[in-house]
Phi, psi and omega in degrees: 000311182306296187300337187270336170290319176305313181290319175296339163287329169286314166315325182294323187287334181293312172290344192277297186278001189308326172298354190255114197283336185271107181214139166250141188243119172271353193316307176314319182282326194271328164306318170305318181300303185302310171299318157301326183273313159333309181241036181323304189261346183239005206278344165253018187249311195255127188294332189283339190273322172308303178309307177297329186282326188278343184284317171307312199288325174309303178304314189292320184302334178290317185287322181289331185277324177296325180289312181293322189294319182291312181320302179289316173314310178307305196290343178288321188288327177269346179079037181272081205257031198271182175303317176313325189259000171282316181297319187281321176310299191297319182309309180297329192269334173283351171278338185298304180312310177307317178290302168305344177268335171303324177301314173318296181293347172281308186307313198300335196279323164228072200290336168297281187308323182274005178298331166301309182283333165295301190317303175306321176307310179289336177298312190289330181283312191291324195290317174290328166308297186286333172284340168294312186285331171304303177310329186267332164306306179293340177300306176308314178280356169280324168296310197255352188303312171338300197296329176312305186306343189260009192252137180082041160245202193266331165295330181301334182294331185240006179226117173283351186318299187293331183279328189293313193283326185282323163283336190284297184292334160295345178276320177291319166303331171282354171284341168263305177327319195291351167302341178288135179278158162282127035253001183294327173312308185292335168289311177308294186291332174304306187302317167304314174330290193295317185287337181293328195280323189291321182297322186290317177290338173299303177306333177298279183317328162328329182075011191284346169239131168240144177268139175251005175207181176286316169302324173298325183288328182289331173300328195257338163304318190283315194279334156313298186305297199294312182304305172302319183306312176292330195273326156319310194284318183307294194303327169291318181296314190280013190053043167306128178261356179257060157311340180281006174267345189296332186259002167332283191300326189285313171317310174311304183289314182305320187294334179257357163264339180285150181251326173254161181313318177292331179284331185283344187277325188282324179307302174292351177281312185291341201266331181277327167300307204271350183221090201269352169286004198275158180238155173314319167299319171290301160330311175297315186291325186289327176278349160291316171312311179275019193055028171283128185257309210279130202294323180298304165319310199289325181301309178312309198278314190299339187276355172285321178270352202283326192281349181269352187272003172245018173223055185294349168302339186278342201292138174258121175293339180286345178238066187257104186231315190288351170279009171256009177232074182295150178237121175297163168288317184310304193291319166327299171291336184277317188283347164283333169287328157288349176290314195286338180284341170272335176298315186270013167060042179283154181272351169276357176296109177298153173320306202229141188229157181277000000 
């Protein structure tokens, strides 16, 4: 009963102080104090006491999870996404690490009997963290998504404004996001890292630039490599542990840059190994972007991917990226249309397409 009173009081504070940007929650400390006070003498001595305490804690954390979900639903309904909301979201997440540690301490007193309530408790904490990460990531992408639409176009080859705007916005948002404690912070920065790379690769795969010469391929590849280096440095500074993402743009740039088919095959093989959810249609679209037209050469390269399309069970979900990058038939047809024009050597063909 005391825990419910603590939670109700905390919920009232969320609404009363939403306009305040700086916000810290003492919920975790209050909950742990109540639990320890109630079982002061026997808490870490008796397995039965620890088990009962953990059952009550799991029920409390489920109530906490539901109130957090309602809080986010209410803010989404009324469109209140200001700095106060961000601060509140981070404060709620920061309750999770100490509560998870407390759950683990209880579980250790009775490892077998406490497994089920411990799993329920951890599940509620995971839901709070994951929803909050999604909310903050979506908030960031509301600001930067329009700039991704300006990448990998003819103007992008000579203009760095769109990429610089993405980079600046991420840095600005993380001035607030860094208030989140670890390990939830690692979940947040890892998800932002992954989504940024997904959107960047998606921009490449839209086929808005079709290379028609070796000079054009070098120009595009070097620009991709430069921005890949900048993204790697950005997320290293933000302490992302998702370094497996850093190589993707460089691999795509090399496939565009390399001249001979065997070298491209080797690079595709490395790409498939590192990103096993890539499919033949992705590689085919990339070959369109680099202007490779001869079907025999294309088929030799695409055969590298063929076997992996039938073995999705081998795919590591932790390294999934291309599964979030659909290739539409429209893009494929547009790309092939430009390739056919180039094949016919039409004089009116532009260097790149939008």
